[in-house]
Amino acid sequence: MKPLSKRTDTLFQSDIRAVTALVNRVNGINLGQGICDLPTPEPIKKGAEAAIEENRSIYTSYAGIPELRTAITEKARRFNHIPVPSSNDVMVSVGSTGAFVSTMFALFEQGDEAILFEPFYGYHRNLLALMGVITKTITMRGLNWEVDFGEVRAALSPKTKAIVINTPGNPCGKVWTHAELEEILALAEAYDLYVITDEIYEYMTYDDHEHVSLASLPGAYERTITLSGFSKTYNMTGWRLGYALAPEPLVEKMGLLNDLFYICAPAPLQYGLAEAFMMPDDYFTRMMADYTRKRKRMGETLEAIGFKVPWPQGAYYILANFEDLSQKVVGFSDDRTACETLVTRAKVASVPGNSFFHHPEDGRYYLRFCFAKEWHVLEEACENLLRAFG
Ligand SMILES: Cc1ncc(COP(=O)(O)O)c(C=O)c1O
């Protein structure tokens, strides 16, 4: 047989799926995969049920139905303070991932360079690689995952086309500050770069951290592609609905790509969501009270068993460090071993840290835990961990 495309050479089953298989075998609890097992809000489900019942089942415009694009425009103006001139700047896609793919195709030529910060979200790195983009990875350091902008400047070259950021971030929960975003914008303006900003966890911030959208900064809109969606905020990862916001000429091209790849996002689900996605304010307040309690339970459990916890500023993961533990306890020599140890001894799955770093070795002492679980499930996982290692 002739070989498959070279593009597929870099693609492998991620550790996340392998760990899922392992934990399923012992009937354990999966805190690995970034999926939330909480229910989708009733009004959204009812809206979709009605749309299915009414046979609103045909292809929609490739950029999404007007009602949903308008609702997203209003939300972006009100919640994100982004100066979106009209709903022509909004493209609905198959999850924010679909929007990211269209962004990749709209912006990059093979051999272009992009700046990415690590620990990173694997899809960002892998999709850039699939496009033949050379990724310059900047490591964020310390308990607050700080960025050395001198390093960013040094990584820029005439081939750099874009900077990719993720705030609040997966896997480390970093929430980029206004000052940091100003630095990014200054570099983008000085070097004429686009900025792609993945804000899928925008409603989830802790303590006094506030979500700031880069596109809301004066002058930023024209060079920013803002990606977000509904998967995380409304517990509907499997519905596959997300969007991009960017100036119309760019979104127009992204829409044409979206059309080629997917034709459109699922039609009845778009109708259902358009009716309902702006939930009352107390929906968000309750959601954050819930995640704050779960973050505390997860973080304190990990600290109690000897992990160092850089407390996440946002999102719903903890990227915890077990270097100290590796000196004292058998079964913690590296991330894959530690992950297996947790599955076999506590029936709890996590994600080995190597998935989040350009040099896998840099993730050697990290495991990522997702705490977006039903309370009783999280509670059982924490009890198991404390019993096994406390
Ligand atoms: C940072 C980040 N972006 C995007 C996604 C996927 O979003 P969607 O379901 O909208 O494609 C995830 C899911 O884990 C994520 O963590």
Short mmCIF file of C-alpha atoms and ligand atoms in Angstrom, two decimals:
data_model
loop_
_atom_site.label_atom_id
_atom_site.label_comp_id
_atom_site.label_asym_id
_atom_site.label_seq_id
_atom_site.Cartn_x
_atom_site.Cartn_y
_atom_site.Cartn_z
CA MET A 1 0.00 0.00 0.00
CA LYS A 2 1.17 3.54 -0.65
CA PRO A 3 2.04 5.46 2.50
CA LEU A 4 -0.41 7.73 4.24
CA SER A 5 0.20 11.46 4.14
CA LYS A 6 3.25 12.75 5.95
CA ARG A 7 0.91 14.96 7.96
CA THR A 8 -0.33 11.90 9.84
CA ASP A 9 3.19 10.96 10.99
CA THR A 10 3.01 13.36 13.93
CA LEU A 11 -0.39 12.14 15.10
CA PHE A 12 -0.61 9.67 17.96
CA GLN A 13 -3.28 8.61 20.39
CA SER A 14 -2.84 11.00 23.30
CA ASP A 15 -2.02 9.78 26.81
CA ILE A 16 -5.42 11.10 27.84
CA ARG A 17 -7.25 8.37 25.92
CA ALA A 18 -4.83 5.67 27.05
CA VAL A 19 -5.37 6.67 30.68
CA THR A 20 -9.12 6.66 30.12
CA ALA A 21 -8.90 3.05 28.90
CA LEU A 22 -6.82 2.14 31.96
CA VAL A 23 -9.17 3.71 34.50
CA ASN A 24 -12.23 2.19 32.81
CA ARG A 25 -10.66 -1.24 33.22
CA VAL A 26 -10.58 -0.80 37.02
CA ASN A 27 -13.96 0.96 37.03
CA GLY A 28 -12.29 4.02 38.53
CA ILE A 29 -12.89 7.78 38.40
CA ASN A 30 -11.62 9.78 35.46
CA LEU A 31 -10.27 13.19 36.45
CA GLY A 32 -8.15 13.11 33.32
CA GLN A 33 -10.27 14.04 30.35
CA GLY A 34 -11.41 17.66 30.29
CA ILE A 35 -15.03 16.74 30.16
CA CYS A 36 -17.59 17.99 32.54
CA ASP A 37 -20.21 15.48 33.65
CA LEU A 38 -22.67 18.09 34.94
CA PRO A 39 -26.04 18.37 33.15
CA THR A 40 -26.75 20.83 30.31
CA PRO A 41 -29.15 23.59 31.51
CA GLU A 42 -32.83 22.72 30.94
CA PRO A 43 -33.77 25.78 28.81
CA ILE A 44 -31.03 24.91 26.31
CA LYS A 45 -32.12 21.27 26.14
CA LYS A 46 -35.76 22.31 25.73
CA GLY A 47 -34.82 24.77 22.96
CA ALA A 48 -33.01 22.03 21.04
CA GLU A 49 -35.85 19.55 21.59
CA ALA A 50 -38.31 22.06 20.16
CA ALA A 51 -36.07 22.74 17.15
CA ILE A 52 -35.77 19.01 16.45
CA GLU A 53 -39.53 18.58 16.85
CA GLU A 54 -40.12 21.45 14.42
CA ASN A 55 -37.78 19.81 11.87
CA ARG A 56 -35.35 22.71 11.80
CA SER A 57 -32.95 20.22 10.37
CA ILE A 58 -31.51 21.61 7.17
CA TYR A 59 -28.10 23.18 6.59
CA THR A 60 -27.76 26.68 7.97
CA SER A 61 -25.58 29.49 6.66
CA TYR A 62 -21.94 28.41 7.00
CA ALA A 63 -21.37 31.13 9.56
CA GLY A 64 -24.33 30.13 11.71
CA ILE A 65 -27.97 31.20 12.05
CA PRO A 66 -28.51 34.97 12.36
CA GLU A 67 -30.24 34.69 15.76
CA LEU A 68 -27.22 32.96 17.29
CA ARG A 69 -24.70 35.29 15.65
CA THR A 70 -26.65 38.27 16.99
CA ALA A 71 -26.83 36.77 20.48
CA ILE A 72 -23.06 36.14 20.43
CA THR A 73 -22.41 39.71 19.25
CA GLU A 74 -24.44 41.12 22.12
CA LYS A 75 -22.77 38.85 24.64
CA ALA A 76 -19.29 39.82 23.34
CA ARG A 77 -20.10 43.50 23.68
CA ARG A 78 -21.62 43.20 27.12
CA PHE A 79 -19.53 40.52 28.84
CA ASN A 80 -16.20 40.81 27.00
CA HIS A 81 -16.35 44.55 26.21
CA ILE A 82 -15.22 43.74 22.69
CA PRO A 83 -16.18 46.45 20.16
CA VAL A 84 -17.81 44.06 17.66
CA PRO A 85 -19.27 46.29 14.93
CA SER A 86 -21.85 43.76 13.74
CA SER A 87 -22.80 40.09 13.70
CA ASN A 88 -20.95 39.80 10.36
CA ASP A 89 -17.83 39.50 12.53
CA VAL A 90 -19.10 36.28 14.14
CA MET A 91 -18.72 32.78 12.78
CA VAL A 92 -20.40 29.84 14.50
CA SER A 93 -18.57 26.56 14.10
CA VAL A 94 -18.31 22.97 15.24
CA GLY A 95 -17.02 23.83 18.69
CA SER A 96 -14.34 26.43 19.23
CA THR A 97 -12.08 23.71 17.83
CA GLY A 98 -13.81 24.02 14.45
CA ALA A 99 -13.27 27.77 14.62
CA PHE A 100 -9.61 27.24 15.52
CA VAL A 101 -9.14 24.93 12.51
CA SER A 102 -10.66 27.53 10.17
CA THR A 103 -8.43 30.19 11.74
CA MET A 104 -5.37 28.03 11.10
CA PHE A 105 -6.23 27.60 7.43
CA ALA A 106 -7.11 31.26 6.99
CA LEU A 107 -3.84 32.57 8.45
CA PHE A 108 -0.94 30.22 7.96
CA GLU A 109 1.36 29.09 5.17
CA GLN A 110 3.71 26.18 5.70
CA GLY A 111 6.90 27.51 7.31
CA ASP A 112 5.23 30.45 9.06
CA GLU A 113 6.07 30.79 12.74
CA ALA A 114 3.79 31.18 15.75
CA ILE A 115 4.39 31.85 19.43
CA LEU A 116 2.75 29.46 21.87
CA PHE A 117 2.99 29.44 25.66
CA GLU A 118 3.53 26.28 27.67
CA PRO A 119 2.17 24.38 29.48
CA PHE A 120 -0.12 24.41 26.43
CA TYR A 121 -3.41 22.93 25.33
CA GLY A 122 -2.36 20.06 23.06
CA TYR A 123 -4.82 20.82 20.26
CA HIS A 124 -3.19 24.23 19.76
CA ARG A 125 0.26 22.75 19.40
CA ASN A 126 -0.89 19.79 17.29
CA LEU A 127 -3.00 21.78 14.87
CA LEU A 128 -0.19 24.29 14.37
CA ALA A 129 2.13 21.35 13.64
CA LEU A 130 -0.37 19.83 11.21
CA MET A 131 -0.38 23.13 9.29
CA GLY A 132 3.42 23.02 9.02
CA VAL A 133 3.73 26.05 11.29
CA ILE A 134 6.97 26.28 13.26
CA THR A 135 5.97 26.81 16.85
CA LYS A 136 8.23 28.81 19.18
CA THR A 137 7.30 27.74 22.67
CA ILE A 138 7.69 30.10 25.61
CA THR A 139 7.63 28.47 29.04
CA MET A 140 5.52 30.12 31.74
CA ARG A 141 7.10 29.74 35.17
CA GLY A 142 6.39 29.87 38.88
CA LEU A 143 3.22 29.44 40.84
CA ASN A 144 1.56 32.21 38.78
CA TRP A 145 2.86 30.90 35.45
CA GLU A 146 4.63 34.14 34.67
CA VAL A 147 5.74 35.14 31.19
CA ASP A 148 9.17 36.56 30.44
CA PHE A 149 8.44 39.03 27.65
CA GLY A 150 12.15 39.29 26.88
CA GLU A 151 11.94 35.62 25.85
CA VAL A 152 8.91 36.33 23.70
CA ARG A 153 10.71 39.20 21.96
CA ALA A 154 13.74 36.98 21.36
CA ALA A 155 11.55 34.29 19.80
CA LEU A 156 10.03 36.64 17.22
CA SER A 157 11.35 36.63 13.67
CA PRO A 158 10.24 38.06 10.32
CA LYS A 159 8.43 34.77 9.79
CA THR A 160 6.30 35.09 12.92
CA LYS A 161 2.68 35.52 11.98
CA ALA A 162 0.73 35.05 15.16
CA ILE A 163 0.77 34.67 18.92
CA VAL A 164 -1.58 32.11 20.47
CA ILE A 165 -2.83 32.64 24.00
CA ASN A 166 -5.35 30.82 26.16
CA THR A 167 -7.01 32.64 29.03
CA PRO A 168 -8.16 31.25 31.43
CA GLY A 169 -5.75 28.53 30.46
CA ASN A 170 -5.87 24.78 30.19
CA PRO A 171 -3.99 23.00 31.77
CA CYS A 172 -2.56 25.45 34.31
CA GLY A 173 -5.46 27.83 34.97
CA LYS A 174 -3.51 30.98 34.23
CA VAL A 175 -5.66 34.09 33.79
CA TRP A 176 -3.75 36.65 31.78
CA THR A 177 -3.71 40.09 33.40
CA HIS A 178 -4.53 43.36 31.69
CA ALA A 179 -0.86 44.34 31.91
CA GLU A 180 0.29 41.09 30.29
CA LEU A 181 -2.24 41.48 27.50
CA GLU A 182 -1.00 45.04 26.91
CA GLU A 183 2.49 43.60 26.44
CA ILE A 184 1.17 41.06 23.95
CA LEU A 185 -0.67 43.77 22.05
CA ALA A 186 2.39 46.03 21.98
CA LEU A 187 4.43 43.19 20.45
CA ALA A 188 1.65 42.33 18.00
CA GLU A 189 1.49 45.95 16.87
CA ALA A 190 5.25 46.39 16.68
CA TYR A 191 5.76 43.19 14.66
CA ASP A 192 2.44 43.24 12.78
CA LEU A 193 1.16 39.96 14.20
CA TYR A 194 -2.24 38.39 14.64
CA VAL A 195 -3.24 37.18 18.07
CA ILE A 196 -5.42 34.10 18.44
CA THR A 197 -6.98 34.00 21.87
CA ASP A 198 -8.84 30.94 23.14
CA GLU A 199 -11.26 32.08 25.84
CA ILE A 200 -13.42 28.98 26.20
CA TYR A 201 -13.17 29.17 30.04
CA GLU A 202 -13.98 32.90 30.14
CA TYR A 203 -16.67 32.60 32.82
CA MET A 204 -14.49 30.62 35.21
CA THR A 205 -12.14 32.74 37.31
CA TYR A 206 -11.29 32.47 41.03
CA ASP A 207 -10.39 34.83 43.87
CA ASP A 208 -9.80 38.32 42.52
CA HIS A 209 -8.78 37.22 39.03
CA GLU A 210 -10.81 38.77 36.24
CA HIS A 211 -11.15 37.63 32.69
CA VAL A 212 -9.96 40.24 30.19
CA SER A 213 -10.42 39.75 26.46
CA LEU A 214 -7.46 40.96 24.46
CA ALA A 215 -9.83 42.21 21.73
CA SER A 216 -11.32 44.68 24.22
CA LEU A 217 -8.04 46.62 24.47
CA PRO A 218 -7.90 49.79 22.36
CA GLY A 219 -6.49 48.97 18.92
CA ALA A 220 -6.49 45.21 19.45
CA TYR A 221 -9.68 44.23 17.64
CA GLU A 222 -8.32 44.49 14.10
CA ARG A 223 -5.60 41.88 14.70
CA THR A 224 -7.35 39.53 17.14
CA ILE A 225 -9.25 36.32 16.55
CA THR A 226 -11.24 35.53 19.69
CA LEU A 227 -12.36 31.91 20.06
CA SER A 228 -14.95 30.75 22.49
CA GLY A 229 -17.94 28.48 22.75
CA PHE A 230 -20.56 26.81 24.85
CA SER A 231 -18.99 23.45 25.71
CA LYS A 232 -17.62 24.42 29.10
CA THR A 233 -19.92 27.16 30.33
CA TYR A 234 -23.09 25.16 29.64
CA ASN A 235 -21.79 21.61 30.11
CA MET A 236 -22.36 20.63 26.51
CA THR A 237 -18.99 19.48 25.17
CA GLY A 238 -20.65 16.93 22.89
CA TRP A 239 -22.99 19.38 21.17
CA ARG A 240 -20.08 20.82 19.23
CA LEU A 241 -20.95 24.49 19.14
CA GLY A 242 -18.45 27.30 19.37
CA TYR A 243 -17.46 30.45 17.54
CA ALA A 244 -14.83 32.91 16.37
CA LEU A 245 -14.99 36.69 16.49
CA ALA A 246 -12.74 38.70 14.19
CA PRO A 247 -12.93 41.58 11.71
CA GLU A 248 -15.34 40.86 8.87
CA PRO A 249 -12.87 40.32 5.97
CA LEU A 250 -11.06 37.67 8.00
CA VAL A 251 -14.23 36.04 9.33
CA GLU A 252 -15.60 35.94 5.79
CA LYS A 253 -12.64 33.77 4.68
CA MET A 254 -12.84 31.68 7.83
CA GLY A 255 -16.52 31.14 7.10
CA LEU A 256 -15.74 29.86 3.61
CA LEU A 257 -13.27 27.42 5.13
CA ASN A 258 -15.82 26.43 7.76
CA ASP A 259 -18.23 25.73 4.89
CA LEU A 260 -15.68 23.49 3.17
CA PHE A 261 -14.85 21.52 6.32
CA TYR A 262 -18.21 21.23 8.05
CA ILE A 263 -20.86 23.05 5.92
CA CYS A 264 -22.30 24.35 9.18
CA ALA A 265 -22.63 23.61 12.87
CA PRO A 266 -25.52 21.29 13.89
CA ALA A 267 -28.69 23.16 12.87
CA PRO A 268 -31.29 22.26 15.52
CA LEU A 269 -28.74 22.72 18.28
CA GLN A 270 -27.96 26.21 17.01
CA TYR A 271 -31.67 27.11 17.14
CA GLY A 272 -32.00 25.63 20.59
CA LEU A 273 -29.00 27.49 21.89
CA ALA A 274 -29.90 30.84 20.32
CA GLU A 275 -33.05 30.93 22.44
CA ALA A 276 -31.38 30.20 25.68
CA PHE A 277 -27.68 30.71 25.96
CA MET A 278 -27.77 33.96 27.87
CA MET A 279 -28.74 32.49 31.18
CA PRO A 280 -29.65 34.78 34.12
CA ASP A 281 -26.69 36.14 36.10
CA ASP A 282 -27.30 33.78 38.99
CA TYR A 283 -26.51 30.84 36.67
CA PHE A 284 -22.91 32.07 36.50
CA THR A 285 -22.77 32.92 40.20
CA ARG A 286 -23.96 29.44 41.14
CA MET A 287 -21.60 27.81 38.66
CA MET A 288 -18.63 29.64 40.13
CA ALA A 289 -19.64 28.91 43.71
CA ASP A 290 -19.76 25.26 42.73
CA TYR A 291 -16.37 25.25 40.98
CA THR A 292 -14.80 27.25 43.83
CA ARG A 293 -15.86 24.55 46.29
CA LYS A 294 -14.58 21.78 44.01
CA ARG A 295 -11.28 23.54 43.36
CA LYS A 296 -10.76 23.84 47.13
CA ARG A 297 -11.56 20.17 47.74
CA MET A 298 -9.28 19.00 44.91
CA GLY A 299 -6.42 21.38 45.74
CA GLU A 300 -6.46 20.61 49.46
CA THR A 301 -6.55 16.87 48.79
CA LEU A 302 -3.54 17.10 46.49
CA GLU A 303 -1.64 19.22 49.00
CA ALA A 304 -2.50 16.76 51.78
CA ILE A 305 -0.96 13.87 49.86
CA GLY A 306 2.23 15.78 49.06
CA PHE A 307 1.65 17.52 45.75
CA LYS A 308 2.63 21.16 45.24
CA VAL A 309 -0.44 22.99 43.93
CA PRO A 310 -0.16 26.13 41.82
CA TRP A 311 -3.75 27.14 42.58
CA PRO A 312 -5.53 27.74 39.28
CA GLN A 313 -6.70 31.31 38.68
CA GLY A 314 -9.36 30.10 36.27
CA ALA A 315 -10.77 27.12 34.31
CA TYR A 316 -11.33 23.77 36.03
CA TYR A 317 -8.02 21.96 36.16
CA ILE A 318 -5.15 21.71 38.60
CA LEU A 319 -1.69 21.07 37.16
CA ALA A 320 -0.02 19.76 40.28
CA ASN A 321 3.67 19.08 40.85
CA PHE A 322 4.90 15.92 42.60
CA GLU A 323 8.67 16.39 42.47
CA ASP A 324 8.95 16.27 46.29
CA LEU A 325 6.81 13.14 46.40
CA SER A 326 9.01 11.46 43.79
CA GLN A 327 11.91 11.53 46.28
CA LYS A 328 9.89 9.91 49.06
CA VAL A 329 7.31 7.54 47.65
CA VAL A 330 7.73 4.62 45.29
CA GLY A 331 5.72 4.86 42.08
CA PHE A 332 6.25 8.58 41.44
CA SER A 333 9.46 8.54 39.40
CA ASP A 334 7.88 10.33 36.43
CA ASP A 335 4.51 11.50 35.15
CA ARG A 336 3.44 8.31 33.38
CA THR A 337 4.44 6.15 36.34
CA ALA A 338 2.74 8.48 38.82
CA CYS A 339 -0.40 8.48 36.71
CA GLU A 340 -0.46 4.68 36.68
CA THR A 341 0.22 4.56 40.41
CA LEU A 342 -2.82 6.76 41.05
CA VAL A 343 -5.00 4.53 38.88
CA THR A 344 -3.84 1.26 40.43
CA ARG A 345 -3.77 2.41 44.06
CA ALA A 346 -6.61 4.97 44.18
CA LYS A 347 -8.60 4.23 41.00
CA VAL A 348 -8.23 7.87 39.98
CA ALA A 349 -7.09 8.95 36.53
CA SER A 350 -5.20 12.15 35.74
CA VAL A 351 -3.20 13.32 32.71
CA PRO A 352 0.60 12.91 32.61
CA GLY A 353 2.34 16.29 32.36
CA ASN A 354 4.37 15.49 29.25
CA SER A 355 1.30 16.23 27.09
CA PHE A 356 1.59 19.92 27.88
CA PHE A 357 5.22 20.67 27.08
CA HIS A 358 7.31 20.96 23.92
CA HIS A 359 10.03 18.91 25.62
CA PRO A 360 7.99 16.10 27.24
CA GLU A 361 10.68 15.87 29.93
CA ASP A 362 9.59 19.28 31.26
CA GLY A 363 6.27 17.76 32.30
CA ARG A 364 7.92 14.90 34.13
CA TYR A 365 6.72 15.93 37.59
CA TYR A 366 3.24 17.16 36.68
CA LEU A 367 -0.19 15.59 36.61
CA ARG A 368 -3.36 17.41 35.55
CA PHE A 369 -6.60 16.85 37.44
CA CYS A 370 -10.00 18.01 36.14
CA PHE A 371 -12.40 18.87 38.97
CA ALA A 372 -15.51 19.49 36.79
CA LYS A 373 -17.29 16.49 38.23
CA GLU A 374 -20.47 15.86 40.15
CA TRP A 375 -19.69 16.60 43.81
CA HIS A 376 -20.15 13.00 44.99
CA VAL A 377 -17.81 11.73 42.24
CA LEU A 378 -15.12 14.27 43.12
CA GLU A 379 -15.61 13.49 46.80
CA GLU A 380 -15.10 9.78 46.18
CA ALA A 381 -11.96 10.47 44.12
CA CYS A 382 -10.52 12.67 46.89
CA GLU A 383 -11.37 10.09 49.56
CA ASN A 384 -9.65 7.40 47.49
CA LEU A 385 -6.54 9.55 47.08
CA LEU A 386 -6.37 10.36 50.77
CA ARG A 387 -6.86 6.71 51.74
CA ALA A 388 -4.15 5.53 49.34
CA PHE A 389 -1.52 8.22 49.91
CA GLY A 390 -2.54 10.37 52.89
C1 LIG B 1 -8.37 25.49 25.94
C2 LIG B 1 -9.43 24.74 25.25
N1 LIG B 1 -9.88 25.18 24.08
C3 LIG B 1 -10.84 24.52 23.41
C4 LIG B 1 -11.38 23.35 23.89
C5 LIG B 1 -12.43 22.62 23.10
O1 LIG B 1 -13.55 23.44 22.96
P1 LIG B 1 -14.76 23.05 22.04
O2 LIG B 1 -15.53 21.97 22.70
O3 LIG B 1 -15.53 24.35 21.93
O4 LIG B 1 -14.23 22.63 20.72
C6 LIG B 1 -10.93 22.83 25.11
C7 LIG B 1 -11.46 21.55 25.64
O5 LIG B 1 -10.90 20.93 26.49
C8 LIG B 1 -9.93 23.56 25.79
O6 LIG B 1 -9.47 23.11 26.98
#
